[in-house]
Short mmCIF file of C-alpha atoms in Angstrom, two decimals:
data_model
loop_
_atom_site.label_atom_id
_atom_site.label_comp_id
_atom_site.label_asym_id
_atom_site.label_seq_id
_atom_site.Cartn_x
_atom_site.Cartn_y
_atom_site.Cartn_z
CA MET A 7 50.50 138.86 8.93
CA LYS A 8 46.89 138.14 9.69
CA ARG A 9 46.04 134.67 10.44
CA SER A 10 42.29 134.77 9.89
CA LEU A 11 40.87 131.59 8.32
CA VAL A 12 39.08 131.88 4.99
CA ALA A 13 36.11 129.44 4.85
CA LEU A 14 36.66 127.60 1.60
CA ALA A 15 34.53 124.52 1.18
CA ALA A 16 36.90 123.36 -1.56
CA LEU A 17 39.70 123.12 0.99
CA VAL A 18 37.75 120.72 3.12
CA LEU A 19 36.89 118.72 0.09
CA ALA A 20 40.59 118.55 -0.76
CA VAL A 21 41.63 117.24 2.68
CA ALA A 22 38.72 114.90 3.15
CA GLY A 23 38.66 113.74 -0.48
CA CYS A 24 34.80 113.94 -0.36
CA SER A 25 32.86 112.06 -2.99
CA GLY A 26 29.24 111.31 -3.64
CA GLY A 27 27.57 109.63 -0.84
CA GLY A 28 26.21 106.73 -2.92
CA ALA A 29 29.61 105.81 -4.45
CA GLY A 30 31.46 106.03 -1.15
CA ALA A 31 28.75 104.02 0.58
CA GLY A 32 28.90 101.30 -2.04
CA ARG A 33 32.63 100.79 -1.70
CA THR A 34 32.47 100.97 2.11
CA ALA A 35 30.06 98.09 2.34
CA SER A 36 32.59 95.66 0.96
CA ALA A 37 35.81 97.29 2.20
CA PRO A 38 37.92 95.38 4.76
CA PRO A 39 38.71 96.54 8.30
CA LEU A 40 41.88 98.34 9.07
CA ILE A 41 44.12 96.95 11.82
CA ILE A 42 45.95 99.67 13.68
CA HIS A 43 48.80 99.75 16.20
CA ALA A 44 49.09 103.19 17.86
CA ILE A 45 51.11 102.54 20.94
CA ASP A 46 52.81 99.66 22.61
CA SER A 47 50.54 98.40 25.34
CA GLY A 48 49.70 95.00 26.90
CA THR A 49 46.21 96.14 27.93
CA PHE A 50 43.82 99.12 27.38
CA GLN A 51 41.89 101.12 29.86
CA GLU A 52 38.29 101.92 29.10
CA ASN A 53 38.86 105.63 28.85
CA PHE A 54 37.55 107.79 25.99
CA ASN A 55 37.48 111.19 27.76
CA PRO A 56 39.38 113.66 25.43
CA PHE A 57 40.01 116.07 28.36
CA HIS A 58 42.26 113.55 30.02
CA LEU A 59 46.04 113.78 29.75
CA GLU A 60 46.73 110.18 30.91
CA GLY A 61 45.12 106.91 30.08
CA VAL A 62 42.87 107.98 27.28
CA ASN A 63 42.81 105.70 24.21
CA PHE A 64 44.16 106.74 20.89
CA GLY A 65 41.59 107.66 18.36
CA THR A 66 39.45 109.45 20.99
CA SER A 67 40.62 112.82 19.61
CA GLY A 68 40.11 113.05 15.83
CA MET A 69 38.24 109.89 15.13
CA ILE A 70 35.53 110.43 17.73
CA TYR A 71 35.88 114.03 18.86
CA GLU A 72 36.81 116.72 16.45
CA THR A 73 38.47 120.07 16.59
CA LEU A 74 37.26 123.38 15.22
CA GLU A 75 40.07 123.62 12.59
CA PHE A 76 42.85 121.38 11.26
CA PHE A 77 46.43 122.57 11.21
CA ASN A 78 48.84 120.69 8.90
CA ARG A 79 52.12 120.71 10.75
CA LEU A 80 54.02 119.40 7.66
CA LYS A 81 52.87 122.48 5.86
CA PRO A 82 53.00 125.42 8.33
CA GLY A 83 50.42 127.98 7.66
CA GLU A 84 47.96 125.51 6.03
CA VAL A 85 44.73 125.63 8.01
CA THR A 86 41.50 123.92 7.08
CA PRO A 87 38.04 124.56 8.38
CA TRP A 88 36.54 121.69 10.21
CA LEU A 89 33.77 122.04 12.81
CA ALA A 90 34.27 125.78 12.41
CA LEU A 91 33.82 127.40 8.98
CA LYS A 92 35.80 130.52 9.95
CA HIS A 93 37.16 132.59 12.88
CA GLU A 94 37.52 136.26 13.56
CA TRP A 95 39.76 137.97 16.19
CA SER A 96 38.87 141.20 17.98
CA LYS A 97 41.26 144.09 17.44
CA ASP A 98 43.11 143.47 20.66
CA GLY A 99 43.40 139.68 20.14
CA LYS A 100 41.47 139.00 23.35
CA SER A 101 38.30 137.56 21.85
CA LEU A 102 37.87 134.97 19.18
CA THR A 103 34.55 134.35 17.43
CA PHE A 104 33.89 131.14 15.62
CA THR A 105 31.18 130.59 12.95
CA LEU A 106 30.30 126.96 13.16
CA ARG A 107 29.44 124.32 10.45
CA GLN A 108 25.69 123.72 10.39
CA GLY A 109 24.03 120.35 9.99
CA VAL A 110 26.56 118.48 12.03
CA LYS A 111 25.08 115.99 14.47
CA TRP A 112 26.39 114.00 17.52
CA THR A 113 26.21 110.29 17.05
CA ASP A 114 23.19 110.15 19.29
CA GLY A 115 21.33 112.27 16.83
CA LYS A 116 21.33 115.52 18.74
CA PRO A 117 22.58 118.69 16.80
CA PHE A 118 26.00 120.14 17.31
CA THR A 119 25.73 123.73 18.23
CA ALA A 120 27.67 126.71 19.72
CA GLU A 121 26.44 125.55 23.13
CA ASP A 122 28.75 122.61 22.88
CA VAL A 123 31.70 124.74 21.95
CA ALA A 124 31.07 127.19 24.81
CA TYR A 125 30.68 124.28 27.25
CA THR A 126 33.96 122.73 26.16
CA PHE A 127 35.94 125.89 26.84
CA GLU A 128 34.05 126.50 30.06
CA VAL A 129 35.13 123.08 31.36
CA ILE A 130 38.67 123.86 30.64
CA ARG A 131 38.32 127.23 32.31
CA LYS A 132 36.79 125.82 35.44
CA HIS A 133 39.17 122.92 35.77
CA PRO A 134 42.80 124.04 35.41
CA GLU A 135 43.99 120.44 35.47
CA LEU A 136 42.29 119.93 32.17
CA ASN A 137 43.81 123.04 30.58
CA LYS A 138 46.59 121.19 28.79
CA SER A 139 47.53 124.20 26.66
CA ALA A 140 47.49 126.84 29.54
CA LEU A 141 44.93 128.93 27.75
CA GLU A 142 44.10 132.15 29.58
CA LEU A 143 40.29 131.58 29.23
CA LYS A 144 38.16 134.39 30.75
CA ALA A 145 34.61 133.76 29.46
CA THR A 146 32.57 132.21 26.57
CA GLU A 147 29.35 133.60 25.08
CA VAL A 148 26.94 131.84 22.65
CA LEU A 149 25.99 134.49 20.01
CA ALA A 150 23.75 132.22 17.88
CA PRO A 151 23.27 128.61 17.31
CA ASP A 152 26.20 128.54 14.90
CA LYS A 153 28.31 131.36 16.54
CA VAL A 154 30.33 131.47 19.77
CA ARG A 155 32.83 133.93 21.22
CA VAL A 156 35.76 132.90 23.45
CA ASP A 157 37.33 135.59 25.61
CA PHE A 158 40.86 135.53 26.93
CA ALA A 159 42.61 137.56 29.73
CA SER A 160 45.38 138.50 27.47
CA THR A 161 46.16 138.81 23.75
CA SER A 162 46.12 135.33 22.34
CA TYR A 163 46.63 135.47 18.59
CA ALA A 164 49.43 132.91 18.73
CA LYS A 165 47.37 130.39 20.57
CA LEU A 166 45.04 129.74 17.72
CA PHE A 167 46.52 126.38 17.12
CA ASN A 168 45.98 125.42 20.77
CA ILE A 169 42.50 126.81 20.79
CA ALA A 170 41.10 125.68 17.42
CA GLY A 171 43.43 122.89 16.39
CA ASN A 172 44.17 121.09 19.65
CA THR A 173 40.89 121.25 21.64
CA PRO A 174 38.39 118.43 20.93
CA ILE A 175 34.83 119.63 21.28
CA VAL A 176 32.52 117.48 23.51
CA PRO A 177 28.75 117.29 23.67
CA LYS A 178 27.33 119.47 26.51
CA HIS A 179 24.23 117.23 27.01
CA VAL A 180 26.48 114.26 27.82
CA PHE A 181 29.39 115.82 29.79
CA GLU A 182 27.33 118.18 31.94
CA LYS A 183 25.81 115.19 33.74
CA GLN A 184 29.36 114.02 34.77
CA ASN A 185 32.47 115.17 36.55
CA PRO A 186 34.72 115.82 33.54
CA VAL A 187 37.86 115.32 35.59
CA THR A 188 37.07 111.70 36.62
CA PHE A 189 34.58 110.59 33.92
CA THR A 190 36.09 107.86 31.75
CA ASN A 191 33.37 108.17 29.06
CA PRO A 192 32.92 104.44 28.21
CA GLU A 193 30.17 105.17 25.68
CA PRO A 194 31.50 108.19 23.81
CA VAL A 195 29.30 110.47 21.69
CA GLY A 196 31.07 112.44 19.10
CA THR A 197 30.85 114.27 15.79
CA GLY A 198 33.79 112.47 14.26
CA PRO A 199 33.95 109.85 11.39
CA TYR A 200 33.87 106.85 13.83
CA THR A 201 32.05 105.51 16.82
CA LEU A 202 33.16 103.05 19.41
CA SER A 203 31.59 99.76 18.61
CA SER A 204 33.30 97.38 21.11
CA PHE A 205 35.86 97.42 23.91
CA ASN A 206 37.85 94.99 25.95
CA ALA A 207 41.26 95.17 27.53
CA GLN A 208 42.90 93.46 24.49
CA LEU A 209 41.02 94.97 21.67
CA TYR A 210 38.75 97.93 20.87
CA GLU A 211 36.97 98.68 17.64
CA MET A 212 35.43 101.69 15.87
CA ALA A 213 32.89 101.59 13.22
CA LYS A 214 32.01 104.13 10.57
CA ASN A 215 29.63 106.95 11.66
CA PRO A 216 26.78 106.60 9.27
CA GLY A 217 25.62 110.25 9.85
CA TYR A 218 29.03 111.86 9.45
CA TRP A 219 28.90 115.38 8.06
CA GLN A 220 31.31 114.66 5.19
CA PRO A 221 29.20 112.71 2.58
CA GLY A 222 30.42 109.27 1.67
CA LYS A 223 33.19 109.39 4.25
CA PRO A 224 35.06 107.54 5.67
CA GLU A 225 35.45 104.65 3.20
CA VAL A 226 37.24 102.40 5.80
CA PRO A 227 34.21 100.77 7.59
CA VAL A 228 35.94 99.36 10.79
CA LEU A 229 39.06 100.16 12.77
CA LYS A 230 40.53 97.52 14.99
CA PHE A 231 43.09 98.40 17.72
CA PRO A 232 44.66 95.21 19.20
CA ALA A 233 46.95 95.50 22.23
CA TYR A 234 50.44 94.77 21.18
CA THR A 235 53.70 94.84 23.20
CA ALA A 236 56.82 96.23 21.57
CA ASN A 237 58.00 92.82 20.60
CA GLY A 238 54.51 91.81 19.51
CA VAL A 239 54.05 94.57 16.97
CA GLN A 240 57.38 93.68 15.37
CA THR A 241 56.08 90.17 14.73
CA ALA A 242 52.75 91.41 13.68
CA LEU A 243 54.30 93.75 11.04
CA ARG A 244 56.52 91.00 9.78
CA GLN A 245 53.59 88.55 9.44
CA GLY A 246 51.27 91.14 7.79
CA GLU A 247 48.76 91.24 10.68
CA VAL A 248 48.87 95.06 11.05
CA ASP A 249 47.84 97.53 8.27
CA TRP A 250 48.88 100.77 9.88
CA ALA A 251 51.49 101.17 12.76
CA GLY A 252 53.34 103.76 14.61
CA ALA A 253 56.31 101.66 15.78
CA PHE A 254 60.06 101.89 15.92
CA VAL A 255 61.35 99.02 13.79
CA PRO A 256 65.09 98.27 14.34
CA ASP A 257 65.66 97.13 10.72
CA ILE A 258 62.72 98.21 8.79
CA GLU A 259 63.98 97.10 5.38
CA LYS A 260 64.61 93.49 6.61
CA ILE A 261 61.68 93.13 9.09
CA TYR A 262 59.01 94.92 7.12
CA VAL A 263 59.78 95.94 3.54
CA GLN A 264 61.75 92.95 2.32
CA GLY A 265 59.81 90.80 -0.06
CA LYS A 266 56.87 93.26 -0.37
CA PRO A 267 58.28 96.61 -1.35
CA GLU A 268 55.24 97.33 -3.60
CA THR A 269 52.81 97.22 -0.68
CA ASN A 270 54.80 97.64 2.59
CA LYS A 271 55.61 101.41 2.92
CA TYR A 272 56.87 103.83 5.65
CA PHE A 273 57.15 107.55 6.00
CA PHE A 274 59.02 109.19 8.97
CA PRO A 275 58.79 112.98 8.78
CA ALA A 276 59.98 114.93 11.75
CA GLU A 277 57.29 115.59 14.24
CA GLY A 278 59.09 117.40 16.97
CA VAL A 279 62.25 117.08 19.15
CA VAL A 280 63.28 114.35 21.51
CA ALA A 281 65.20 115.82 24.50
CA LEU A 282 66.90 114.64 27.65
CA LEU A 283 64.83 116.25 30.50
CA PRO A 284 66.72 117.29 33.69
CA ASN A 285 64.39 117.73 36.54
CA LEU A 286 65.21 121.31 37.43
CA THR A 287 63.73 120.98 40.97
CA HIS A 288 66.66 118.62 41.68
CA PRO A 289 69.36 120.60 43.57
CA VAL A 290 72.21 119.37 41.35
CA LEU A 291 70.49 119.22 38.04
CA SER A 292 69.30 122.84 38.60
CA LYS A 293 72.94 123.98 38.22
CA PRO A 294 73.62 125.23 34.66
CA GLU A 295 77.25 123.90 34.73
CA VAL A 296 76.01 120.38 35.45
CA ARG A 297 73.47 120.43 32.59
CA LYS A 298 76.17 121.78 30.30
CA ALA A 299 78.58 119.06 31.33
CA ILE A 300 75.91 116.36 30.64
CA SER A 301 75.24 117.94 27.21
CA LEU A 302 78.98 118.05 26.35
CA ALA A 303 79.42 114.24 27.39
CA ILE A 304 76.59 112.93 25.15
CA ASP A 305 77.51 111.64 21.66
CA ARG A 306 74.30 112.46 19.89
CA GLU A 307 75.59 111.33 16.50
CA LYS A 308 76.06 107.81 17.96
CA ILE A 309 72.56 107.83 19.44
CA VAL A 310 71.08 108.59 16.06
CA ARG A 311 73.31 106.02 14.35
CA VAL A 312 72.80 103.18 16.90
CA ALA A 313 69.71 103.69 18.81
CA GLU A 314 67.62 105.39 16.01
CA ARG A 315 69.20 103.36 13.22
CA GLY A 316 69.86 106.50 11.17
CA TYR A 317 66.14 107.26 10.69
CA THR A 318 66.49 110.85 11.91
CA GLN A 319 69.10 113.39 12.63
CA VAL A 320 70.72 115.21 15.58
CA ALA A 321 68.59 118.18 16.65
CA HIS A 322 69.80 121.82 16.34
CA PRO A 323 70.88 123.09 19.82
CA THR A 324 67.85 125.54 19.75
CA GLY A 325 65.44 122.55 19.30
CA ILE A 326 63.93 124.42 16.35
CA PRO A 327 62.94 122.04 13.61
CA MET A 328 65.39 121.97 10.76
CA PRO A 329 65.36 122.23 7.79
CA GLY A 330 62.61 124.77 7.52
CA GLY A 331 63.11 126.77 10.65
CA GLU A 332 66.09 128.84 9.51
CA ALA A 333 64.27 132.23 9.87
CA TYR A 334 63.61 131.43 13.56
CA LEU A 335 67.25 130.78 14.52
CA PRO A 336 69.12 133.39 16.46
CA PRO A 337 71.84 134.76 14.08
CA GLU A 338 74.73 134.13 16.43
CA HIS A 339 73.66 130.47 16.89
CA LYS A 340 72.59 129.70 13.33
CA ASP A 341 75.38 127.35 12.65
CA ALA A 342 75.61 125.91 16.18
CA LYS A 343 76.07 122.22 16.53
CA PHE A 344 76.44 119.81 19.43
CA ALA A 345 79.92 118.56 20.04
CA VAL A 346 81.42 116.00 22.47
CA ASP A 347 84.07 117.60 24.81
CA LEU A 348 84.80 115.35 27.70
CA ALA A 349 87.63 117.54 28.97
CA GLU A 350 85.42 120.60 29.23
CA ALA A 351 82.66 118.54 30.82
CA LYS A 352 85.09 117.36 33.49
CA GLU A 353 86.27 120.90 34.08
CA LEU A 354 82.67 122.14 34.65
CA LEU A 355 82.16 119.36 37.28
CA LYS A 356 85.39 119.80 39.22
CA ASP A 357 83.63 121.62 42.11
CA VAL A 358 80.71 119.27 42.29
CA ASP A 359 80.86 116.53 44.92
CA PRO A 360 81.05 113.24 42.93
CA ALA A 361 78.58 111.66 45.42
CA GLU A 362 75.97 114.11 44.15
CA LEU A 363 76.45 113.08 40.58
CA LYS A 364 74.23 110.03 40.70
CA PHE A 365 70.83 110.12 38.89
CA GLU A 366 68.17 107.70 37.65
CA LEU A 367 67.19 108.02 33.99
CA LEU A 368 63.60 107.06 33.47
CA VAL A 369 62.34 105.76 30.07
CA PRO A 370 59.21 104.02 28.76
CA SER A 371 60.29 100.40 28.36
CA PRO A 372 58.16 99.82 25.27
CA PHE A 373 60.16 102.50 23.38
CA THR A 374 63.09 100.33 22.54
CA ASP A 375 64.96 102.99 20.68
CA TRP A 376 64.79 105.36 23.76
CA VAL A 377 65.79 102.45 25.97
CA ASN A 378 68.95 101.98 23.77
CA ALA A 379 69.52 105.75 23.73
CA ALA A 380 69.44 105.72 27.55
CA GLN A 381 72.06 103.10 27.71
CA LEU A 382 74.30 105.02 25.43
CA ILE A 383 73.80 108.26 27.58
CA ARG A 384 74.62 106.23 30.67
CA GLU A 385 77.88 105.10 29.12
CA ASP A 386 78.80 108.60 27.93
CA LEU A 387 78.11 110.22 31.31
CA ALA A 388 80.18 107.68 33.08
CA LYS A 389 83.16 109.01 31.22
CA VAL A 390 82.96 112.29 33.05
CA GLY A 391 82.17 110.90 36.48
CA ILE A 392 78.35 110.93 36.40
CA THR A 393 76.64 107.78 37.50
CA VAL A 394 73.35 107.05 35.83
CA GLU A 395 70.96 104.14 36.49
CA THR A 396 68.63 103.59 33.67
CA ARG A 397 65.06 102.56 34.55
CA GLY A 398 62.46 101.29 32.12
CA VAL A 399 58.88 101.47 33.23
CA ALA A 400 55.38 100.85 31.65
CA PHE A 401 54.25 103.60 29.31
CA GLN A 402 51.44 105.01 31.64
CA ASP A 403 53.75 104.85 34.62
CA TRP A 404 56.31 106.91 32.74
CA VAL A 405 53.60 109.41 31.62
CA SER A 406 52.56 109.79 35.20
CA LYS A 407 56.02 110.14 36.71
CA VAL A 408 57.23 112.67 34.19
CA GLY A 409 54.03 114.59 34.35
CA LYS A 410 54.22 114.77 38.09
CA GLY A 411 57.93 115.59 38.16
CA THR A 412 59.00 112.47 40.12
CA PHE A 413 62.10 111.69 38.18
CA ASP A 414 65.71 112.76 37.93
CA LEU A 415 66.33 112.47 34.26
CA SER A 416 63.99 111.33 31.45
CA ILE A 417 63.67 111.27 27.66
CA ARG A 418 60.58 112.77 26.13
CA ALA A 419 59.45 114.10 22.80
CA THR A 420 57.75 117.54 22.26
CA PRO A 421 55.48 117.60 19.28
CA ALA A 422 55.88 120.16 16.58
CA GLY A 423 53.26 122.80 16.20
CA ALA A 424 51.98 125.13 13.42
CA GLU A 425 55.26 127.14 13.92
CA PRO A 426 58.40 126.50 16.02
CA TYR A 427 56.85 128.80 18.76
CA PHE A 428 54.34 126.07 19.72
CA GLN A 429 57.00 123.52 20.45
CA MET A 430 59.15 126.00 22.32
CA ARG A 431 56.10 127.16 24.37
CA SER A 432 55.37 123.52 25.30
CA MET A 433 59.02 122.93 26.35
CA LEU A 434 59.61 126.19 28.28
CA TYR A 435 56.52 128.14 29.32
CA GLY A 436 56.42 128.59 33.01
CA LYS A 437 52.55 128.38 33.22
CA LEU A 438 52.67 124.85 31.86
CA ALA A 439 54.74 123.56 34.67
CA ALA A 440 53.26 122.40 37.99
CA PRO A 441 54.55 121.73 41.60
CA VAL A 442 56.12 118.30 41.93
CA GLY A 443 53.35 115.79 42.54
CA LYS A 444 50.86 117.56 40.37
CA SER A 445 50.70 116.71 36.64
CA ALA A 446 52.20 119.24 34.33
CA THR A 447 50.80 119.83 30.85
CA GLY A 448 54.23 120.70 29.30
CA ASN A 449 57.61 122.10 30.57
CA TYR A 450 58.04 118.79 32.41
CA GLN A 451 61.52 119.70 33.53
CA ARG A 452 59.84 122.72 35.33
CA TRP A 453 61.84 125.64 33.83
CA LYS A 454 61.03 128.92 35.55
CA ASP A 455 62.57 131.99 33.86
CA ALA A 456 61.05 135.49 33.54
CA GLU A 457 62.67 136.29 30.29
CA THR A 458 61.47 133.01 28.75
CA ASP A 459 57.91 133.77 29.78
CA ARG A 460 58.25 137.42 28.55
CA LEU A 461 59.22 136.22 25.07
CA ILE A 462 56.39 133.59 24.89
CA ASP A 463 53.91 136.33 25.99
CA ALA A 464 55.27 138.80 23.52
CA TYR A 465 54.83 136.33 20.69
CA ALA A 466 51.21 135.74 21.63
CA ALA A 467 50.55 139.44 21.91
CA THR A 468 50.97 140.23 18.24
CA GLU A 469 50.23 138.96 14.64
CA ASP A 470 53.38 140.65 13.35
CA GLU A 471 55.53 138.03 11.62
CA ALA A 472 58.83 139.91 12.26
CA GLU A 473 58.12 140.14 15.95
CA HIS A 474 57.20 136.31 16.02
CA HIS A 475 60.61 135.71 14.51
CA GLU A 476 62.37 137.92 17.07
CA ALA A 477 60.56 136.21 19.98
CA THR A 478 61.39 132.80 18.74
CA GLN A 479 64.99 133.68 18.16
CA GLY A 480 65.14 134.84 21.78
CA LEU A 481 63.79 131.48 22.95
CA GLY A 482 66.36 129.69 20.78
CA ARG A 483 69.07 131.78 22.42
CA ILE A 484 67.95 130.67 25.82
CA MET A 485 67.95 127.03 24.75
CA VAL A 486 71.52 127.35 23.55
CA GLU A 487 72.94 129.44 26.33
CA LYS A 488 71.03 128.26 29.47
CA LEU A 489 70.16 124.69 28.56
CA PRO A 490 66.65 124.44 30.16
CA THR A 491 66.35 121.06 28.47
CA LEU A 492 68.74 119.07 26.28
CA PRO A 493 67.68 118.35 22.73
CA LEU A 494 68.90 115.04 21.36
CA PHE A 495 67.39 114.35 17.89
CA TYR A 496 64.33 115.09 15.86
CA SER A 497 61.39 112.98 16.72
CA PRO A 498 60.17 110.96 13.66
CA SER A 499 56.44 110.49 13.05
CA TRP A 500 56.69 106.69 12.97
CA ALA A 501 54.34 105.35 10.31
CA GLN A 502 54.23 101.89 8.62
CA TYR A 503 51.38 101.30 6.26
CA ARG A 504 50.21 98.80 3.71
CA THR A 505 48.70 99.67 0.29
CA ASP A 506 47.18 96.27 -0.43
CA LYS A 507 43.90 97.17 1.36
CA TYR A 508 43.88 101.07 1.14
CA VAL A 509 45.66 103.74 -0.78
CA GLY A 510 45.91 107.47 -0.29
CA TRP A 511 48.47 107.52 2.54
CA PRO A 512 50.53 110.72 3.35
CA SER A 513 53.98 110.66 1.72
CA ALA A 514 56.88 112.92 1.09
CA GLN A 515 55.18 113.78 -2.19
CA ASP A 516 51.77 114.47 -0.56
CA PRO A 517 52.41 115.57 3.13
CA TYR A 518 48.81 116.42 3.79
CA ALA A 519 48.91 115.23 7.50
CA MET A 520 51.25 113.63 9.93
CA PRO A 521 51.20 109.89 9.01
CA SER A 522 51.36 108.32 12.50
CA PRO A 523 48.18 106.53 13.87
CA TYR A 524 49.03 108.09 17.28
CA THR A 525 48.98 111.73 16.11
CA SER A 526 45.66 113.57 16.60
CA PRO A 527 43.65 114.85 14.90
CA ASP A 528 45.88 113.92 11.92
CA ALA A 529 45.09 110.23 12.06
CA ALA A 530 41.43 110.99 11.33
CA VAL A 531 42.41 113.15 8.48
CA VAL A 532 44.39 110.26 6.98
CA LEU A 533 41.41 107.95 7.39
CA LEU A 534 39.26 110.37 5.54
CA ARG A 535 41.69 110.33 2.57
CA LEU A 536 41.94 106.56 2.36
CA LYS A 537 40.28 104.68 -0.50
CA PRO A 538 39.98 100.85 -1.05
CA ALA A 539 42.93 99.68 -3.18
CA GLY A 540 41.90 99.05 -6.80
CA THR A 541 39.02 101.55 -6.83
#
C-alpha cells in the first residue's frame, strides 16, 4: 500500500479549524490565557533546543518548531500536510522529496525555505547523538526554494513518521552560528503558532505568533507554563488554577470532576505501553530465565487496579496496542495473557545464587502512579526470592540514568506511533541502543538481537502491507518468547481540561490528536483547534 501524501488544503483546514483572519483576531484580542501543566517539575531549565533529548521544555516542538507532516496516532493512516504540502519516494525507497509550503516565515521575519529543511537533516546526520530516530541519513539536496530531497543509506519507507512527523525543522540562519549539541536556544525562532515571550525558572510564557501561516490562528493568545510539583498540580487542579494538565490524579472524579462536571473534563486514550525495563547489560538480568521469572511474579491486574486506579488496562504480552492491533499479533500468541505463577518463577530461579537476585528499581519520583507500581512490583518479587530496592529520583535525573543505562530495573513508557511497528522499533531496535554511559535514543534496556533487527529492517524495506504485518508479528513473537522488555500496562495520554475558557478539545467522539499537553506536536494541533467558550 502506497503511503504517499496527497496535498489537500482542506485537510489542513479541518485540523487547524482555520477561519477568517479578522474574526479570529477579534476573538483572540479579548481571549484569556491558558494555564498549562505538562510535566511535574519544581523548576525549569532555559532550554528550547528541539534537537535535545534531555532538559528541553515542553512546547518547544510543535508550538515553536513544526514538523513537515502531522500523523494522528489515534487514527492510524491519517496524515496531514504541515510545513510540507506533499512528499514523494523514489522507487527504491532511498530518497524522499518534499514539496514545501510557500509563504511561511520564521518569527524573525526571514522566509522558511528548503535550505532550513536540508540543514536540519544535515545536523542530525553529522551529529549522531542528535539522531533520536536512528535515521540512516546519507545526504540532502536543495532542489528549489520549496523542494528538498533527503537521501538514505537503505530503503526507508517505514520511517516516514520519524522523518516527517517527528523531526522539528529549525532555522539554518540561527543554528548554523551555534553548536547544535550544546546550544540551549534561549531566544527560539520558529515557524509555529507561538513564540517564547518570557522565561524564569518557575514560569515561562508563550504568546501568539502574529505572522503564523494559518490565518486567524491560534485563538488562544497566551500560554503560561508554571512549575508544579506532583502534589502542587493536584491542588492546582482542585482549585481551578490549571486549564490543561497532563497529570495522574489518584481519584479524578473526587479531586477534579466533582461539583463541576459540566466544565471539568478528562480524556485518557492509550498512547503507548509502560514496561518494566531490565538492563540487559546486567549479568543476571541478561538471563532469559530471570526475566521470565520476574514477569511471572508480577501481578499486573493489581498494578492497574491499585497504582493506575483502573484508568488503563494490562498490556498484551507482545506490547502491541489493543484493541486495534489485532492484525499485527502473531497467530499463535493472539490470545496470550500475562498470568501470575509463583511456583514456576521459583523453579526458573532455582539455579541462580540468591545473593545475585538483588536489584534497584529506578522510577521518577514525580510519577506517583509509577512509584506505587514499583512498590507493588517490589512486594511481588519478594515472594520469589528477588530483593528489590525502589528508588525515586527527580525527573531529569531519571531520564539521564535510563538514557545512559546506569540502572538495574526501571519503568518507562514507549509512545505509540503511526503503526505498532514504530513502538516496537523504539523498544527493540539495536541501532537505538548505546554503550552504557552514553545516552540511548530508545531500546533503553539495550536489547541486541540479529533477528529483531532483521525484522525491523525488513519492515522498512517495503511498502507492502502484508509484509508489514508479517514483520510486526515476528517482533511480537520475540516479545512473548524472549522477553527483551516486560510490558505492564498501556500508557494513558493523561489529559485534564476545562471548557469554561476554551472548547474544541479532543475527545473519544473527536480524536483528532493526542490530548496531553506533553505530547508533541499534537499539543500544538490541539491549540489550533481551540475556540473561546461561548463563541
